[in-house]
PDB file of C-alpha atoms in Angstrom:
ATOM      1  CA  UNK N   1      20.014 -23.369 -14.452  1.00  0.00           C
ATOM      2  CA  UNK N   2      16.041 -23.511 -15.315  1.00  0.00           C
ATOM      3  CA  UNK N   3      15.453 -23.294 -11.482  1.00  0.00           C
ATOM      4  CA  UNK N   4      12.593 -20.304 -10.613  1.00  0.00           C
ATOM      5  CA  UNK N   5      14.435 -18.055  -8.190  1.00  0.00           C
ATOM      6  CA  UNK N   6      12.183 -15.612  -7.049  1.00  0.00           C
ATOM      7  CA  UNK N   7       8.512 -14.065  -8.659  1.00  0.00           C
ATOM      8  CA  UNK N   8       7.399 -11.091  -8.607  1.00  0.00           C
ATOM      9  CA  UNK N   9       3.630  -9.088  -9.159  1.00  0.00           C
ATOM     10  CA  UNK N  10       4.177  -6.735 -12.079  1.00  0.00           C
ATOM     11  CA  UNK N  11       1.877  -4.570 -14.842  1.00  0.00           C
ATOM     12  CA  UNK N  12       2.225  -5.244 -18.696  1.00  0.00           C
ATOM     13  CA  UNK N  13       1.410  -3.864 -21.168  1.00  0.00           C
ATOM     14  CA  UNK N  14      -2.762  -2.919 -21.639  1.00  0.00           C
ATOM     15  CA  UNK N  15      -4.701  -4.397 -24.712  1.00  0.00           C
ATOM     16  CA  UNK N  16      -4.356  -1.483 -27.116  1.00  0.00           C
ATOM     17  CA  UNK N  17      -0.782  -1.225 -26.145  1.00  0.00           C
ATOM     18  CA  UNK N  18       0.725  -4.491 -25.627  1.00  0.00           C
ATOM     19  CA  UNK N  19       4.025  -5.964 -23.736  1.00  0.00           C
ATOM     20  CA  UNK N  20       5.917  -8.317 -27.035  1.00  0.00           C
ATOM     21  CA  UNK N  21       6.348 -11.726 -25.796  1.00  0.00           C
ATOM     22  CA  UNK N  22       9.096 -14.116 -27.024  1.00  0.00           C
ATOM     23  CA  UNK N  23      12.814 -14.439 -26.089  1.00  0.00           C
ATOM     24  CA  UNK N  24      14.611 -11.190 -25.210  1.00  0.00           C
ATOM     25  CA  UNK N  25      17.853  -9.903 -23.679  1.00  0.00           C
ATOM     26  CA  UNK N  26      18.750  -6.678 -21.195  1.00  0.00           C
ATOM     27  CA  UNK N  27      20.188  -4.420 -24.267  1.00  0.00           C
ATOM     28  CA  UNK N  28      20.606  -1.702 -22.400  1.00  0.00           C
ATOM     29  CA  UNK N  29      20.996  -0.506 -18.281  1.00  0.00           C
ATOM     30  CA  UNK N  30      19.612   2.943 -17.623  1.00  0.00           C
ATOM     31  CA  UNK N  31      19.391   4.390 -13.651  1.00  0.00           C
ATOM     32  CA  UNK N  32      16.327   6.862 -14.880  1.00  0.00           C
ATOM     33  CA  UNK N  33      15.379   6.854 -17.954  1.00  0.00           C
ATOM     34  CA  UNK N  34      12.779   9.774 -19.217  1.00  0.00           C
ATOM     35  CA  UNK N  35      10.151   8.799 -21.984  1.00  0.00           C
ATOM     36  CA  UNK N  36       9.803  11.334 -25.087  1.00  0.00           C
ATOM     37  CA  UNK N  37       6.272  10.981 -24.874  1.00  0.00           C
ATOM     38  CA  UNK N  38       4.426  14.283 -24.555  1.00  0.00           C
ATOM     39  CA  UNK N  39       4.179  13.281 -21.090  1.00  0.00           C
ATOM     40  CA  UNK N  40       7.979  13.175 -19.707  1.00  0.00           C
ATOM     41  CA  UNK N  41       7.270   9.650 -17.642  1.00  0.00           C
ATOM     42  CA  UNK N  42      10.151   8.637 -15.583  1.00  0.00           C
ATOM     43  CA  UNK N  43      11.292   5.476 -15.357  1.00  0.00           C
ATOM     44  CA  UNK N  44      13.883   4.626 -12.550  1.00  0.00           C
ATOM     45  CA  UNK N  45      16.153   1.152 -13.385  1.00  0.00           C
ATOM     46  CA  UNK N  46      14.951   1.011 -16.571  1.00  0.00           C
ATOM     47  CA  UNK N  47      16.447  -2.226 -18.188  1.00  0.00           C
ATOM     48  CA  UNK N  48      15.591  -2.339 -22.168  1.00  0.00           C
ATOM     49  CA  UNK N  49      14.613  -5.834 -23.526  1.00  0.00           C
ATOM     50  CA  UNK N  50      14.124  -4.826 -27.097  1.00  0.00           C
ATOM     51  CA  UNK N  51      16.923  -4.251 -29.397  1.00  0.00           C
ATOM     52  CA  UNK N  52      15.422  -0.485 -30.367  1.00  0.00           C
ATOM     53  CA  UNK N  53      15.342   0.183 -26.537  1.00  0.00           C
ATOM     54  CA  UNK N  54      11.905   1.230 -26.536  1.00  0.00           C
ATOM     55  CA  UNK N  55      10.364  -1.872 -24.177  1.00  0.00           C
ATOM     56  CA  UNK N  56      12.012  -1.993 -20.944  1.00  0.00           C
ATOM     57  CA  UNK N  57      12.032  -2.934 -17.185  1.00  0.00           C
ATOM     58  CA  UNK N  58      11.486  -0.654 -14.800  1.00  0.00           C
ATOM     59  CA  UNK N  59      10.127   1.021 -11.576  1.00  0.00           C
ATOM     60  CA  UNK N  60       6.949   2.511 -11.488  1.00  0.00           C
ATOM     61  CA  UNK N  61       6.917   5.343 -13.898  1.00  0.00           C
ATOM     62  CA  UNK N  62       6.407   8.930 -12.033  1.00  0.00           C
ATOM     63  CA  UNK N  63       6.163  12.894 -12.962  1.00  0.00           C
ATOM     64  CA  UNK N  64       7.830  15.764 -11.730  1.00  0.00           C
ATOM     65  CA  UNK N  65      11.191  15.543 -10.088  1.00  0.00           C
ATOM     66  CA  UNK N  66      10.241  13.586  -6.948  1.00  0.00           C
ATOM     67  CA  UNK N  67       8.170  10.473  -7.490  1.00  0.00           C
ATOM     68  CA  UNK N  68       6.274   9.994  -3.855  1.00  0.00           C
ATOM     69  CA  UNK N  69       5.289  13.832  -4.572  1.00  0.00           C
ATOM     70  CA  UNK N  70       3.601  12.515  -7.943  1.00  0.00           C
ATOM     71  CA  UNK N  71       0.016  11.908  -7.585  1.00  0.00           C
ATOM     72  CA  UNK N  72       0.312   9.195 -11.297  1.00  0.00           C
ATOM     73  CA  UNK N  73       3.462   7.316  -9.279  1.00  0.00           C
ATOM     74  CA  UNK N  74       1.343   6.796  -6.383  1.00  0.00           C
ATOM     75  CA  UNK N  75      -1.862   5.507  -8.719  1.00  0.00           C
ATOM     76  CA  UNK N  76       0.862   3.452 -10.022  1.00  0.00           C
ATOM     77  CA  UNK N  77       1.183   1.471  -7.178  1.00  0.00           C
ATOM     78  CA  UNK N  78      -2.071   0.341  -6.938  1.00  0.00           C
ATOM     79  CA  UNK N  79      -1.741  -1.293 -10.967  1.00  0.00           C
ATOM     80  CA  UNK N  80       0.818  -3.522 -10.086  1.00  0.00           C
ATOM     81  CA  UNK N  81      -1.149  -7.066 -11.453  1.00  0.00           C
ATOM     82  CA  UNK N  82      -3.111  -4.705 -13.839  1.00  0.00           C
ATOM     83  CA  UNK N  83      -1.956  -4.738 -17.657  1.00  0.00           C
ATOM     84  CA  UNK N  84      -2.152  -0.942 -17.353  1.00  0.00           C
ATOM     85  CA  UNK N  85       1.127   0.180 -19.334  1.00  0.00           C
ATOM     86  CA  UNK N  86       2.479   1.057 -22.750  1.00  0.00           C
ATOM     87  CA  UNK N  87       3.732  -2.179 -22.882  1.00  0.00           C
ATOM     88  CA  UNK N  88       6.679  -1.986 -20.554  1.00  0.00           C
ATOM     89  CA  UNK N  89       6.824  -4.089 -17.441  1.00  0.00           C
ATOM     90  CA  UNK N  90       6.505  -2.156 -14.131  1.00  0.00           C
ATOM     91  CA  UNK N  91       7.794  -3.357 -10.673  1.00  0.00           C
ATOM     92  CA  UNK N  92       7.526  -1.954  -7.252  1.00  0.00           C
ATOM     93  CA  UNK N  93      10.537   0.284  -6.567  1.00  0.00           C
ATOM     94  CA  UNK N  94      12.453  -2.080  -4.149  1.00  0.00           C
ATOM     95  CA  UNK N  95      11.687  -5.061  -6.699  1.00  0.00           C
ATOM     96  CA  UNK N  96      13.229  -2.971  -9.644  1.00  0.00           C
ATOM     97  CA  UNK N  97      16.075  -1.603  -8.069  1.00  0.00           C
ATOM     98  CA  UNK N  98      16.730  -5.940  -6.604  1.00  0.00           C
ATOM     99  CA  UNK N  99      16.720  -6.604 -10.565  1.00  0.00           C
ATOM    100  CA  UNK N 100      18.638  -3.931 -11.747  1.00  0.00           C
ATOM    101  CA  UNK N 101      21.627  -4.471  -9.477  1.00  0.00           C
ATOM    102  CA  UNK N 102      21.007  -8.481 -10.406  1.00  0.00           C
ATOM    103  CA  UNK N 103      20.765  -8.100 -14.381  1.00  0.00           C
ATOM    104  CA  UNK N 104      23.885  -7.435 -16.731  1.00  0.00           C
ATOM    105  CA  UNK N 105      23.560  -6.086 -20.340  1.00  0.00           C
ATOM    106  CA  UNK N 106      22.803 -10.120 -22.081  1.00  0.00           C
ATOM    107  CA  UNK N 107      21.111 -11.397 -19.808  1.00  0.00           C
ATOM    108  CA  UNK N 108      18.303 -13.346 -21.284  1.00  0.00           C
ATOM    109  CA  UNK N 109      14.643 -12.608 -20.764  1.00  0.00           C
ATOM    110  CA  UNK N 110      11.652 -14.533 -21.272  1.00  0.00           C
ATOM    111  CA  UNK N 111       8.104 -12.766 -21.505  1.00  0.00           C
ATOM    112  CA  UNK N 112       4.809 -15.283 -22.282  1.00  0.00           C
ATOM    113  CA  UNK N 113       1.608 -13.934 -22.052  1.00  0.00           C
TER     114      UNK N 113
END
């Protein structure tokens, strides 16, 4: 109802590789999604805002098979507030998983720079 309910410290998208801006909607609800980058990045509650899927939600991205073992998801961390990404929006892992139980598929989703 236009009423702020909570905020949160995130990491957009870095200058070369921006985060779009504009009116969006979660298109699609993924538990872990895996990028395919060169780099297999894993994204845990990934939550796609752009119709093609490829901008999203998400946890901090991580390599490997467990992400406290991975020396980039623990880097990670210390980017949240940083435009560091390729242009997805990262969130702590308690603060992702919060949204992604919160968000359906339509919900609406507003990103100014």
């Amino acid at each position: 109802n236009g009423q702020v309910v909570k905020t949160y410290n995130i990491s957009s998208g870095k200058a070369l590789t921006p985060t779009p801006t504009g009116q969006f909607q979660i298109y699609e609800k993924q538990k872990l999604r895996i990028s395919s980058q060169a780099v297999p990045y894993r994204m845990p509650n990934y939550m796609a805002f752009t119709s093609n899927e490829a901008f999203g939600l998400h946890g901090l991205p991580y390599l490997g098979s467990i992400k406290e073992e991975s020396a980039y998801w623990r880097e990670a961390r210390s980017h949240i507030g940083i435009p560091v990404s390729h242009g997805c929006i990262r969130f702590l892992p308690e603060e992702a998983a919060e949204i992604y139980e919160w968000a359906e598929v339509g919900t609406k989703v507003k990103i100014e720079a």
